[in-house]
Short mmCIF file of C-alpha atoms and ligand atoms in Angstrom, two decimals:
data_model
loop_
_atom_site.label_atom_id
_atom_site.label_comp_id
_atom_site.label_asym_id
_atom_site.label_seq_id
_atom_site.Cartn_x
_atom_site.Cartn_y
_atom_site.Cartn_z
CA MET Y 195 -38.98 2.99 -23.36
CA GLY Y 196 -38.69 0.45 -20.52
CA LYS Y 197 -37.19 -2.95 -21.08
CA HIS Y 198 -38.30 -6.37 -19.90
CA ASN Y 199 -36.14 -7.57 -17.01
CA ASN Y 200 -37.82 -10.19 -14.84
CA ASN Y 201 -35.30 -10.43 -12.07
CA ASP Y 202 -32.21 -8.65 -10.83
CA ASN Y 203 -30.08 -11.69 -11.60
CA HIS Y 204 -31.65 -12.41 -14.98
CA SER Y 205 -30.12 -11.08 -18.15
CA LYS Y 206 -31.96 -8.14 -19.68
CA LYS Y 207 -34.13 -8.94 -22.68
CA GLU Y 208 -34.30 -6.13 -25.18
CA GLU Y 209 -38.07 -6.33 -25.77
CA PRO Y 210 -40.54 -3.46 -25.35
CA PHE Y 211 -41.98 -3.60 -21.86
CA PRO Y 212 -45.65 -4.70 -21.78
CA TYR Y 213 -46.99 -1.60 -20.04
CA GLU Y 214 -50.45 -1.63 -18.46
CA PHE Y 215 -52.62 1.22 -17.09
CA GLY Y 216 -51.47 3.58 -19.87
CA GLY Y 217 -47.76 3.19 -19.08
CA PRO Y 218 -45.81 5.76 -17.02
CA ILE Y 219 -48.16 8.62 -17.90
CA GLY Y 220 -51.23 6.60 -16.90
CA ALA Y 221 -49.45 5.50 -13.72
CA LEU Y 222 -48.57 9.09 -12.83
CA ALA Y 223 -52.08 10.33 -13.55
CA THR Y 224 -53.61 7.54 -11.44
CA THR Y 225 -51.14 8.11 -8.60
CA LEU Y 226 -52.11 11.77 -8.43
CA ALA Y 227 -55.83 11.33 -9.10
CA LEU Y 228 -56.61 8.61 -6.54
CA PRO Y 229 -56.08 10.77 -3.40
CA VAL Y 230 -58.18 13.57 -4.92
CA VAL Y 231 -61.01 11.14 -5.71
CA VAL Y 232 -60.95 9.72 -2.16
CA MET Y 233 -61.10 13.16 -0.54
CA TRP Y 234 -63.76 14.36 -2.98
CA LEU Y 235 -65.97 11.34 -2.31
CA LEU Y 236 -65.65 11.76 1.44
CA GLN Y 237 -66.78 15.35 1.19
CA MET Y 238 -69.70 14.40 -1.03
CA GLY Y 239 -70.70 11.65 1.38
CA ARG Y 240 -70.83 13.97 4.37
CA VAL Y 241 -72.19 17.26 3.17
CA GLY Y 242 -73.39 16.51 -0.36
CA ALA Y 243 -71.01 19.16 -1.67
CA ILE Y 244 -67.31 19.73 -2.03
CA ASN Y 245 -65.64 21.40 0.93
CA PHE Y 246 -62.00 20.85 1.69
CA ASP Y 247 -61.82 22.88 4.92
CA PHE Y 248 -62.47 19.82 7.03
CA VAL Y 249 -59.50 20.21 9.39
CA GLN Y 250 -60.16 23.89 9.99
CA GLU Y 251 -63.81 23.06 10.72
CA LEU Y 252 -62.68 20.93 13.63
CA CYS Y 253 -60.29 23.55 14.96
CA ASP Y 254 -60.14 27.19 15.97
CA ASP Y 255 -56.51 27.77 15.06
CA ASP Y 256 -53.61 26.40 13.01
CA LYS Y 257 -51.96 24.83 16.05
CA CYS Y 258 -55.05 22.72 16.66
CA ALA Y 259 -55.22 21.77 12.96
CA ALA Y 260 -51.61 20.58 13.01
CA LEU Y 261 -52.26 18.67 16.25
CA THR Y 262 -55.31 17.00 14.69
CA LEU Y 263 -53.22 15.75 11.80
CA VAL Y 264 -50.50 14.49 14.16
CA LYS Y 265 -53.12 12.69 16.30
CA CYS Y 266 -54.68 11.09 13.22
CA THR Y 267 -51.29 9.93 11.92
CA LEU Y 268 -50.41 8.42 15.29
CA GLY Y 269 -53.84 6.79 15.49
CA LEU Y 270 -53.38 5.17 12.09
CA LEU Y 271 -49.88 3.97 12.91
CA SER Y 272 -51.12 2.54 16.23
CA TRP Y 273 -53.90 0.67 14.44
CA PHE Y 274 -51.43 -0.77 11.94
CA LEU Y 275 -49.02 -1.80 14.68
CA PHE Y 276 -51.84 -3.30 16.73
CA LYS Y 277 -52.81 -5.51 13.77
CA VAL Y 278 -49.13 -6.48 13.34
CA LEU Y 279 -48.99 -7.35 17.05
CA LEU Y 280 -52.09 -9.56 16.69
CA TRP Y 281 -50.48 -11.27 13.69
CA TYR Y 282 -47.40 -11.87 15.78
CA VAL Y 283 -48.94 -13.09 19.05
CA LEU Y 284 -52.04 -14.98 17.94
CA PRO Y 285 -51.60 -18.60 16.94
CA GLY Y 286 -52.24 -19.77 13.40
CA PRO Y 287 -51.14 -22.48 10.97
CA ILE Y 288 -48.14 -21.80 8.75
CA VAL Y 289 -48.95 -22.69 5.15
CA GLN Y 290 -46.92 -22.55 1.96
CA GLY Y 291 -48.07 -20.07 -0.67
CA ALA Y 292 -48.47 -20.61 -4.41
CA PRO Y 293 -45.29 -21.35 -6.41
CA VAL Y 294 -43.39 -18.09 -6.91
CA HIS Y 295 -43.43 -17.28 -10.65
CA GLY Y 296 -44.74 -20.83 -11.25
CA ASP Y 297 -41.64 -22.48 -9.75
CA LYS Y 298 -43.05 -25.34 -7.66
CA LYS Y 299 -39.81 -25.65 -5.69
CA ASN Y 300 -40.03 -22.04 -4.56
CA THR Y 301 -42.89 -21.26 -2.15
CA LEU Y 302 -43.08 -18.90 0.80
CA PRO Y 303 -44.52 -19.59 4.27
CA TYR Y 304 -47.49 -17.57 5.56
CA LYS Y 305 -48.90 -17.47 9.09
CA LEU Y 306 -52.69 -17.52 8.82
CA ASN Y 307 -54.45 -16.03 11.83
CA GLY Y 308 -56.48 -13.28 10.16
CA HIS Y 309 -59.76 -14.83 11.27
CA LEU Y 310 -58.72 -14.92 14.93
CA SER Y 311 -57.31 -11.41 14.63
CA PHE Y 312 -60.66 -10.24 13.20
CA TRP Y 313 -62.61 -11.66 16.15
CA ALA Y 314 -60.12 -10.16 18.60
CA VAL Y 315 -60.92 -6.71 17.17
CA VAL Y 316 -64.69 -7.35 17.13
CA GLY Y 317 -64.50 -8.63 20.72
CA LEU Y 318 -62.63 -5.53 21.86
CA VAL Y 319 -64.96 -3.07 20.09
CA PHE Y 320 -68.20 -4.64 21.31
CA GLY Y 321 -66.84 -5.98 24.62
CA PHE Y 322 -65.66 -2.53 25.71
CA GLN Y 323 -68.39 -0.70 23.77
CA ILE Y 324 -65.79 1.60 22.24
CA PRO Y 325 -67.43 4.77 20.86
CA LEU Y 326 -65.68 4.63 17.51
CA ASN Y 327 -67.71 7.55 16.17
CA GLU Y 328 -65.94 9.91 18.56
CA PHE Y 329 -62.69 9.31 16.75
CA LEU Y 330 -63.34 7.60 13.43
CA TYR Y 331 -66.47 9.45 12.30
CA LYS Y 332 -65.50 12.83 13.70
CA TYR Y 333 -62.04 12.71 12.09
CA PHE Y 334 -63.04 10.81 8.92
CA GLU Y 335 -61.49 13.28 6.47
CA PRO Y 336 -58.28 14.15 8.36
CA LEU Y 337 -57.76 10.42 8.97
CA ALA Y 338 -58.11 9.76 5.24
CA MET Y 339 -55.71 12.60 4.45
CA CYS Y 340 -53.05 11.28 6.84
CA ASP Y 341 -53.63 7.74 5.63
CA ILE Y 342 -52.97 8.84 2.05
CA ALA Y 343 -49.67 10.45 3.10
CA LEU Y 344 -48.68 7.26 4.96
CA CYS Y 345 -49.54 5.15 1.89
CA LEU Y 346 -47.30 7.31 -0.25
CA ALA Y 347 -44.48 6.97 2.26
CA MET Y 348 -44.96 3.20 2.45
CA SER Y 349 -45.01 2.71 -1.32
CA LEU Y 350 -41.85 4.83 -1.70
CA TYR Y 351 -40.21 2.69 0.97
CA MET Y 352 -41.29 -0.48 -0.85
CA TYR Y 353 -39.88 0.86 -4.11
CA THR Y 354 -36.47 1.87 -2.72
CA ASN Y 355 -36.28 -1.26 -0.58
CA SER Y 356 -36.77 -3.45 -3.67
CA PHE Y 357 -33.22 -2.56 -4.77
CA HIS Y 358 -31.53 -3.70 -1.54
CA PRO Y 359 -30.13 -6.22 -1.23
CA LYS Y 360 -29.77 -7.15 -4.88
CA GLY Y 361 -31.37 -10.33 -6.24
CA LYS Y 362 -34.88 -9.87 -4.79
CA ILE Y 363 -37.77 -11.60 -6.53
CA LEU Y 364 -39.43 -8.95 -8.65
CA ALA Y 365 -42.93 -8.71 -10.11
CA LYS Y 366 -42.77 -9.21 -13.86
CA GLY Y 367 -45.10 -6.29 -14.44
CA GLY Y 368 -43.29 -3.88 -12.10
CA ASP Y 369 -39.73 -3.95 -13.36
CA SER Y 370 -39.78 -1.69 -16.40
CA GLY Y 371 -36.94 0.53 -15.23
CA ASN Y 372 -39.25 3.56 -15.15
CA LEU Y 373 -39.41 4.94 -11.61
CA ILE Y 374 -42.95 6.30 -11.79
CA TYR Y 375 -44.38 3.18 -13.38
CA ASP Y 376 -42.54 0.70 -11.15
CA HIS Y 377 -43.41 2.67 -8.01
CA PHE Y 378 -47.07 2.46 -9.06
CA MET Y 379 -47.14 -1.20 -10.12
CA GLY Y 380 -44.86 -2.48 -7.36
CA ARG Y 381 -41.37 -3.70 -8.08
CA GLU Y 382 -40.81 -6.38 -5.45
CA LEU Y 383 -43.21 -9.32 -5.56
CA ASN Y 384 -43.25 -10.32 -1.88
CA PRO Y 385 -41.56 -7.74 0.35
CA ARG Y 386 -40.95 -9.34 3.74
CA TRP Y 387 -39.40 -8.75 7.12
CA GLY Y 388 -38.60 -12.31 8.11
CA ASP Y 389 -41.87 -14.21 7.85
CA PHE Y 390 -43.92 -11.01 7.96
CA ASP Y 391 -45.25 -10.56 4.42
CA TRP Y 392 -46.19 -6.90 3.91
CA LYS Y 393 -48.45 -7.52 0.94
CA VAL Y 394 -50.57 -10.37 2.29
CA PHE Y 395 -50.85 -8.58 5.65
CA CYS Y 396 -52.03 -5.33 4.03
CA GLU Y 397 -54.40 -7.09 1.63
CA LEU Y 398 -56.58 -8.42 4.43
CA ARG Y 399 -56.00 -6.74 7.75
CA PRO Y 400 -55.58 -3.03 8.55
CA GLY Y 401 -57.61 -1.66 5.60
CA LEU Y 402 -60.32 -4.28 5.33
CA VAL Y 403 -61.03 -4.50 9.06
CA GLY Y 404 -60.57 -0.72 9.29
CA TRP Y 405 -63.39 -0.34 6.74
CA MET Y 406 -65.68 -2.37 9.02
CA LEU Y 407 -64.75 -0.16 11.99
CA LEU Y 408 -65.54 2.98 9.98
CA ASN Y 409 -68.96 1.48 9.17
CA ILE Y 410 -69.60 0.73 12.84
CA ALA Y 411 -68.56 4.31 13.68
CA CYS Y 412 -71.18 5.57 11.19
CA ALA Y 413 -73.90 3.41 12.80
CA GLN Y 414 -72.91 4.75 16.23
CA GLU Y 415 -73.04 8.30 14.90
CA GLN Y 416 -76.50 7.74 13.43
CA LEU Y 417 -77.65 6.43 16.79
CA ALA Y 418 -76.10 9.39 18.62
CA VAL Y 419 -77.59 12.00 16.28
CA HIS Y 420 -80.97 10.48 15.33
CA GLY Y 421 -81.67 8.24 18.32
CA SER Y 422 -81.89 4.99 16.30
CA ILE Y 423 -80.11 2.93 13.70
CA SER Y 424 -82.03 2.59 10.43
CA GLY Y 425 -82.75 -0.63 8.51
CA SER Y 426 -80.44 0.53 5.72
CA MET Y 427 -77.61 1.20 8.17
CA TYR Y 428 -78.06 -2.23 9.75
CA LEU Y 429 -78.04 -3.90 6.34
CA VAL Y 430 -74.98 -2.09 5.03
CA ASN Y 431 -73.08 -2.91 8.23
CA ILE Y 432 -74.13 -6.55 8.09
CA PHE Y 433 -73.50 -6.97 4.32
CA GLN Y 434 -70.10 -5.36 4.39
CA GLY Y 435 -69.21 -6.90 7.77
CA ILE Y 436 -69.87 -10.35 6.29
CA TYR Y 437 -67.74 -9.45 3.27
CA VAL Y 438 -64.84 -8.51 5.55
CA TRP Y 439 -65.34 -11.55 7.76
CA ASP Y 440 -65.52 -13.86 4.73
CA ALA Y 441 -62.17 -12.58 3.44
CA GLN Y 442 -60.58 -13.34 6.84
CA TYR Y 443 -62.29 -16.70 7.13
CA GLN Y 444 -61.11 -17.67 3.64
CA GLU Y 445 -57.69 -16.13 4.29
CA ARG Y 446 -55.85 -18.95 2.60
CA ALA Y 447 -57.58 -18.20 -0.70
CA ILE Y 448 -55.76 -14.84 -0.92
CA LEU Y 449 -52.51 -16.71 -1.57
CA THR Y 450 -53.65 -17.79 -5.05
CA THR Y 451 -55.09 -14.43 -6.15
CA MET Y 452 -53.54 -12.28 -8.86
CA ASP Y 453 -52.60 -9.61 -6.31
CA VAL Y 454 -50.43 -12.04 -4.39
CA THR Y 455 -49.03 -14.27 -7.15
CA THR Y 456 -48.48 -11.68 -9.88
CA ASP Y 457 -48.61 -8.02 -8.84
CA GLY Y 458 -45.79 -6.31 -6.99
CA PHE Y 459 -46.41 -4.42 -3.77
CA GLY Y 460 -46.39 -0.84 -5.00
CA TYR Y 461 -48.57 2.25 -4.75
CA MET Y 462 -51.46 0.53 -6.57
CA LEU Y 463 -51.87 -2.15 -3.91
CA VAL Y 464 -50.66 -0.12 -0.92
CA PHE Y 465 -53.12 2.66 -1.69
CA GLY Y 466 -55.87 0.23 -2.71
CA ASP Y 467 -55.56 -1.88 0.43
CA LEU Y 468 -54.98 0.82 3.01
CA ALA Y 469 -56.71 3.97 1.76
CA TRP Y 470 -59.10 3.23 -1.10
CA VAL Y 471 -60.85 0.25 0.49
CA PRO Y 472 -61.51 1.66 3.97
CA PHE Y 473 -62.26 5.25 2.99
CA THR Y 474 -64.31 4.76 -0.19
CA TYR Y 475 -66.01 1.44 0.56
CA SER Y 476 -67.44 2.98 3.73
CA LEU Y 477 -69.09 5.71 1.68
CA GLN Y 478 -72.59 4.18 1.89
CA ALA Y 479 -72.55 4.00 5.69
CA LYS Y 480 -71.21 7.56 5.83
CA TYR Y 481 -73.92 8.75 3.47
CA LEU Y 482 -76.65 7.05 5.54
CA VAL Y 483 -75.71 9.01 8.68
CA ASN Y 484 -77.16 12.19 7.14
CA TYR Y 485 -79.28 11.02 4.21
CA ASP Y 486 -81.05 7.83 5.22
CA PRO Y 487 -83.86 7.15 2.69
CA ASN Y 488 -86.09 5.32 5.24
CA LEU Y 489 -86.75 2.41 2.89
CA SER Y 490 -89.80 0.21 3.47
CA SER Y 491 -89.45 -3.32 4.84
CA ILE Y 492 -90.41 -4.68 1.41
CA SER Y 493 -87.62 -2.74 -0.31
CA LEU Y 494 -85.13 -3.86 2.32
CA GLY Y 495 -86.36 -7.46 1.91
CA ILE Y 496 -85.82 -7.35 -1.88
CA ILE Y 497 -82.33 -5.91 -1.39
CA LEU Y 498 -81.57 -8.63 1.16
CA ALA Y 499 -82.69 -11.35 -1.29
CA LEU Y 500 -80.51 -9.86 -4.05
CA HIS Y 501 -77.57 -9.78 -1.66
CA ILE Y 502 -78.04 -13.42 -0.69
CA LEU Y 503 -78.08 -14.35 -4.40
CA GLY Y 504 -74.86 -12.38 -4.99
CA PHE Y 505 -73.16 -13.96 -1.99
CA TYR Y 506 -74.27 -17.44 -3.06
CA ILE Y 507 -72.69 -16.97 -6.52
CA PHE Y 508 -69.55 -15.24 -5.19
CA ARG Y 509 -68.82 -17.77 -2.45
CA GLY Y 510 -69.94 -20.78 -4.50
CA ALA Y 511 -67.67 -19.93 -7.46
CA ASN Y 512 -64.61 -18.83 -5.46
CA GLY Y 513 -64.93 -21.78 -3.07
CA GLN Y 514 -65.30 -24.27 -5.91
CA LYS Y 515 -62.15 -23.09 -7.70
CA ASP Y 516 -60.18 -22.86 -4.48
CA LYS Y 517 -61.11 -26.45 -3.51
CA PHE Y 518 -60.37 -27.68 -7.02
CA ARG Y 519 -56.98 -25.94 -7.18
CA ARG Y 520 -55.97 -27.37 -3.82
CA ASN Y 521 -57.25 -30.91 -4.40
CA PRO Y 522 -59.09 -31.86 -7.62
CA ASN Y 523 -60.06 -35.18 -5.96
CA ASP Y 524 -61.95 -33.46 -3.15
CA PRO Y 525 -65.43 -35.13 -3.14
CA ALA Y 526 -67.05 -31.68 -3.40
CA VAL Y 527 -65.44 -31.03 -6.81
CA SER Y 528 -64.25 -34.41 -8.12
CA HIS Y 529 -67.42 -34.82 -10.23
CA LEU Y 530 -66.80 -31.61 -12.20
CA LEU Y 531 -65.65 -31.65 -15.82
CA TYR Y 532 -62.36 -30.02 -16.68
CA LEU Y 533 -59.94 -29.35 -19.48
CA GLN Y 534 -56.49 -30.82 -18.96
CA THR Y 535 -53.98 -28.21 -20.14
CA LYS Y 536 -50.48 -28.74 -21.50
CA ARG Y 537 -49.23 -26.49 -18.69
CA GLY Y 538 -50.21 -29.23 -16.23
CA THR Y 539 -53.11 -27.53 -14.43
CA LYS Y 540 -56.79 -28.20 -15.10
CA LEU Y 541 -59.44 -25.66 -16.03
CA LEU Y 542 -62.96 -26.31 -14.78
CA THR Y 543 -65.56 -26.47 -17.56
CA SER Y 544 -68.65 -27.33 -15.51
CA GLY Y 545 -70.17 -26.15 -12.23
CA TRP Y 546 -69.88 -22.41 -11.63
CA TRP Y 547 -66.87 -22.09 -13.93
CA GLY Y 548 -68.73 -23.83 -16.76
CA MET Y 549 -71.49 -21.18 -16.64
CA ALA Y 550 -69.28 -18.14 -17.22
CA ARG Y 551 -65.54 -17.54 -16.99
CA LYS Y 552 -65.85 -14.77 -14.41
CA ILE Y 553 -69.08 -15.63 -12.67
CA ASN Y 554 -67.34 -14.95 -9.34
CA TYR Y 555 -67.03 -11.30 -10.40
CA THR Y 556 -70.76 -11.19 -11.21
CA GLY Y 557 -71.68 -12.37 -7.71
CA ASP Y 558 -69.28 -9.87 -6.17
CA TRP Y 559 -70.72 -6.99 -8.20
CA LEU Y 560 -74.29 -7.97 -7.34
CA MET Y 561 -73.43 -7.77 -3.66
CA GLY Y 562 -71.81 -4.38 -4.24
CA LEU Y 563 -74.95 -3.15 -5.97
CA THR Y 564 -77.06 -4.03 -2.92
CA TRP Y 565 -74.73 -1.94 -0.72
CA CYS Y 566 -75.64 1.03 -2.91
CA LEU Y 567 -79.36 0.21 -3.18
CA VAL Y 568 -79.82 0.55 0.59
CA CYS Y 569 -79.08 4.26 0.10
CA GLY Y 570 -82.16 4.77 -2.10
CA PHE Y 571 -82.18 6.78 -5.30
CA ASP Y 572 -81.85 10.39 -4.11
CA SER Y 573 -78.17 10.68 -4.98
CA ILE Y 574 -75.71 9.03 -7.31
CA VAL Y 575 -72.86 9.44 -4.80
CA PRO Y 576 -73.43 6.11 -2.96
CA TYR Y 577 -73.58 4.37 -6.38
CA PHE Y 578 -69.97 5.28 -6.92
CA TYR Y 579 -69.01 1.81 -5.67
CA ALA Y 580 -71.16 -0.11 -8.19
CA ILE Y 581 -69.89 2.04 -11.07
CA TYR Y 582 -66.24 1.91 -10.06
CA PHE Y 583 -66.38 -1.82 -9.23
CA CYS Y 584 -67.95 -2.61 -12.61
CA ILE Y 585 -65.05 -0.82 -14.36
CA LEU Y 586 -62.50 -2.51 -12.08
CA LEU Y 587 -63.90 -5.99 -12.67
CA VAL Y 588 -64.20 -5.59 -16.45
CA HIS Y 589 -60.61 -4.31 -16.61
CA ARG Y 590 -59.40 -7.01 -14.23
CA SER Y 591 -61.13 -9.73 -16.25
CA MET Y 592 -59.36 -8.44 -19.37
CA ARG Y 593 -55.99 -8.47 -17.57
CA ASP Y 594 -56.61 -12.02 -16.34
CA ASP Y 595 -57.77 -13.11 -19.80
CA GLU Y 596 -54.51 -11.83 -21.31
CA MET Y 597 -52.43 -13.48 -18.61
CA CYS Y 598 -54.26 -16.80 -19.02
CA ALA Y 599 -53.90 -16.63 -22.82
CA HIS Y 600 -50.17 -16.18 -22.22
CA LYS Y 601 -50.03 -18.99 -19.61
CA TYR Y 602 -52.21 -21.52 -21.41
CA GLY Y 603 -51.84 -20.70 -25.14
CA ASP Y 604 -54.19 -22.78 -27.30
CA ASP Y 605 -55.75 -24.45 -24.26
CA TRP Y 606 -57.13 -21.08 -23.20
CA LEU Y 607 -58.77 -20.64 -26.60
CA GLU Y 608 -60.32 -24.09 -26.25
CA TYR Y 609 -61.53 -23.21 -22.74
CA LYS Y 610 -63.11 -20.01 -24.08
CA ARG Y 611 -64.77 -22.03 -26.84
CA GLN Y 612 -66.26 -24.42 -24.26
CA VAL Y 613 -67.24 -21.60 -21.85
CA PRO Y 614 -68.06 -18.67 -24.18
CA TYR Y 615 -69.66 -16.28 -21.67
CA ARG Y 616 -67.67 -14.03 -19.38
CA PHE Y 617 -70.07 -12.70 -16.75
CA ILE Y 618 -73.67 -13.82 -17.30
CA PRO Y 619 -74.46 -17.19 -18.90
CA GLY Y 620 -76.20 -16.75 -22.23
CA VAL Y 621 -75.94 -12.95 -22.15
CA ILE Y 622 -72.41 -11.55 -21.93
P1 LIG Z 282 -60.09 -15.24 -9.95
O1 LIG Z 282 -60.45 -15.82 -8.63
O2 LIG Z 282 -61.12 -15.28 -11.01
O3 LIG Z 282 -58.77 -16.00 -10.42
C1 LIG Z 282 -58.30 -16.01 -11.74
C2 LIG Z 282 -57.40 -17.22 -11.91
O4 LIG Z 282 -58.18 -18.43 -11.69
C3 LIG Z 282 -56.87 -17.38 -13.32
O5 LIG Z 282 -55.71 -16.61 -13.51
C4 LIG Z 282 -56.56 -18.87 -13.36
O6 LIG Z 282 -55.32 -19.07 -12.67
C5 LIG Z 282 -57.68 -19.48 -12.53
N1 LIG Z 282 -58.80 -19.93 -13.34
C6 LIG Z 282 -59.47 -19.23 -14.29
N2 LIG Z 282 -60.44 -19.96 -14.82
C7 LIG Z 282 -60.38 -21.17 -14.21
C8 LIG Z 282 -61.14 -22.36 -14.34
N3 LIG Z 282 -62.11 -22.49 -15.21
N4 LIG Z 282 -60.80 -23.42 -13.55
C9 LIG Z 282 -59.80 -23.31 -12.65
N5 LIG Z 282 -59.05 -22.20 -12.49
C10 LIG Z 282 -59.34 -21.15 -13.25
O7 LIG Z 282 -59.60 -13.76 -9.91
P2 LIG Z 282 -59.31 -12.67 -8.80
O8 LIG Z 282 -58.13 -13.06 -8.00
O9 LIG Z 282 -59.26 -11.40 -9.58
O10 LIG Z 282 -60.63 -12.58 -7.88
C11 LIG Z 282 -60.93 -13.34 -6.71
C12 LIG Z 282 -62.16 -12.73 -6.04
O11 LIG Z 282 -61.81 -11.48 -5.46
C13 LIG Z 282 -63.31 -12.44 -7.03
O12 LIG Z 282 -64.53 -12.87 -6.49
C14 LIG Z 282 -63.31 -10.92 -7.17
O13 LIG Z 282 -64.62 -10.46 -7.38
C15 LIG Z 282 -62.74 -10.49 -5.82
N6 LIG Z 282 -62.07 -9.20 -5.91
C16 LIG Z 282 -62.58 -8.17 -5.14
C17 LIG Z 282 -62.00 -6.92 -5.19
C18 LIG Z 282 -62.56 -5.81 -4.36
O14 LIG Z 282 -62.00 -4.71 -4.37
N7 LIG Z 282 -63.65 -6.01 -3.62
C19 LIG Z 282 -60.82 -6.64 -6.04
C20 LIG Z 282 -60.39 -7.80 -6.80
C21 LIG Z 282 -61.00 -9.02 -6.73
P3 LIG Z 282 -54.53 -20.50 -12.66
O15 LIG Z 282 -55.08 -21.32 -13.76
O16 LIG Z 282 -53.11 -20.13 -12.82
O17 LIG Z 282 -54.84 -21.09 -11.32
#
């Protein structure tokens, strides 16, 4: 059994390690299952059936298949390096992140230029009218396959690198001593090359913006094959494009999320950020290329209204907490009621956070549901996102609840008494 050991230079505590995700066996199963699920979904999205001969379909011989995989790998590496270059050359404010492991004297600097970097990519794609479908749509599956291999290589690098030099700041949940588990959870909290923070960079840039490019490639493919872009395709591109843009625009908010403050940078986040997000979140756009349901304007209007409601809740709740955490005296939030905790921080008990403890998740899920609804009801495949995201958010809310109970003790119980609902006020 693993043992709790928060930091290389801390003494080992002989307590059972608080495993999550089913411990090492769950971590191993998830590590192996995730790539299969991604490839399976991609096949379902394109042909409505499972077919893993996608590289051979593009090629006449083995030499061509090998070349395709090499080209895809180089393409992915070039994209990653291009985003690193933009991070490096574009200007942006340097801000201090959240206290590392709650130590207010220990914060790390982050260069924030994700928003500018996003517009640089959009400007290039639309300015030069780059036919993304000719590379991204055509090579969707081989790209995903190569991306998965690169993610595995990156997470193994992150794991081995976490041991050298000694004394690195480790994630509390990723230092069990079990190789498989720690590789999955992420051992080092903030792996960096100088000021380049691998985790924050990967959370927002190559995968998230890559997802938007895959969506655009699908719209271009629909135009090329069917002569027009459907209402559903426009909506899914706009909805998801706004989601990606919003994350870049609110870049600073990523610094206080659980991923950045608590989780190590291991396979879970590497794969999630760089493979899962771009290649499964683009499933609806990919599906629409071949199976557009030709929804009526009324249906599209209802979906649009639902999306606006979801975005309003999502942005309202996240923005309110972010403002409050940064400056509780900000006029936009100073009127809100809160619970003063013994830990020093305040917990909002009115406004969005007084309605339900995870109302931000509800808004996010509602938006995700509208991405699926634009695909109609002929297949369950595009609804994968709503189903998966529901499971993710319920599980994540339970993880956060446990962590907050640990952080806040009795104050968290009092907060839960004052705000009894988790997702929907008065219901659940
Ligand atoms: P939250 O933004 O909900 O942050 C949780 C933290 O907020 C808690 O640990 C606590 O930290 C603080 N907090 C909780 N309640 C209160 C309160 N009443 N007042 C003030 N602070 C409070 O969690 P996430 O980081 O998980 O999510 C952020 C957004 O990202 C969500 O909208 C979520 O839907 C989205 N998301 C999207 C994903 C995707 O794949 N599309 C994946 C994961 C998240 P403390 O008190 O220490 O500040």
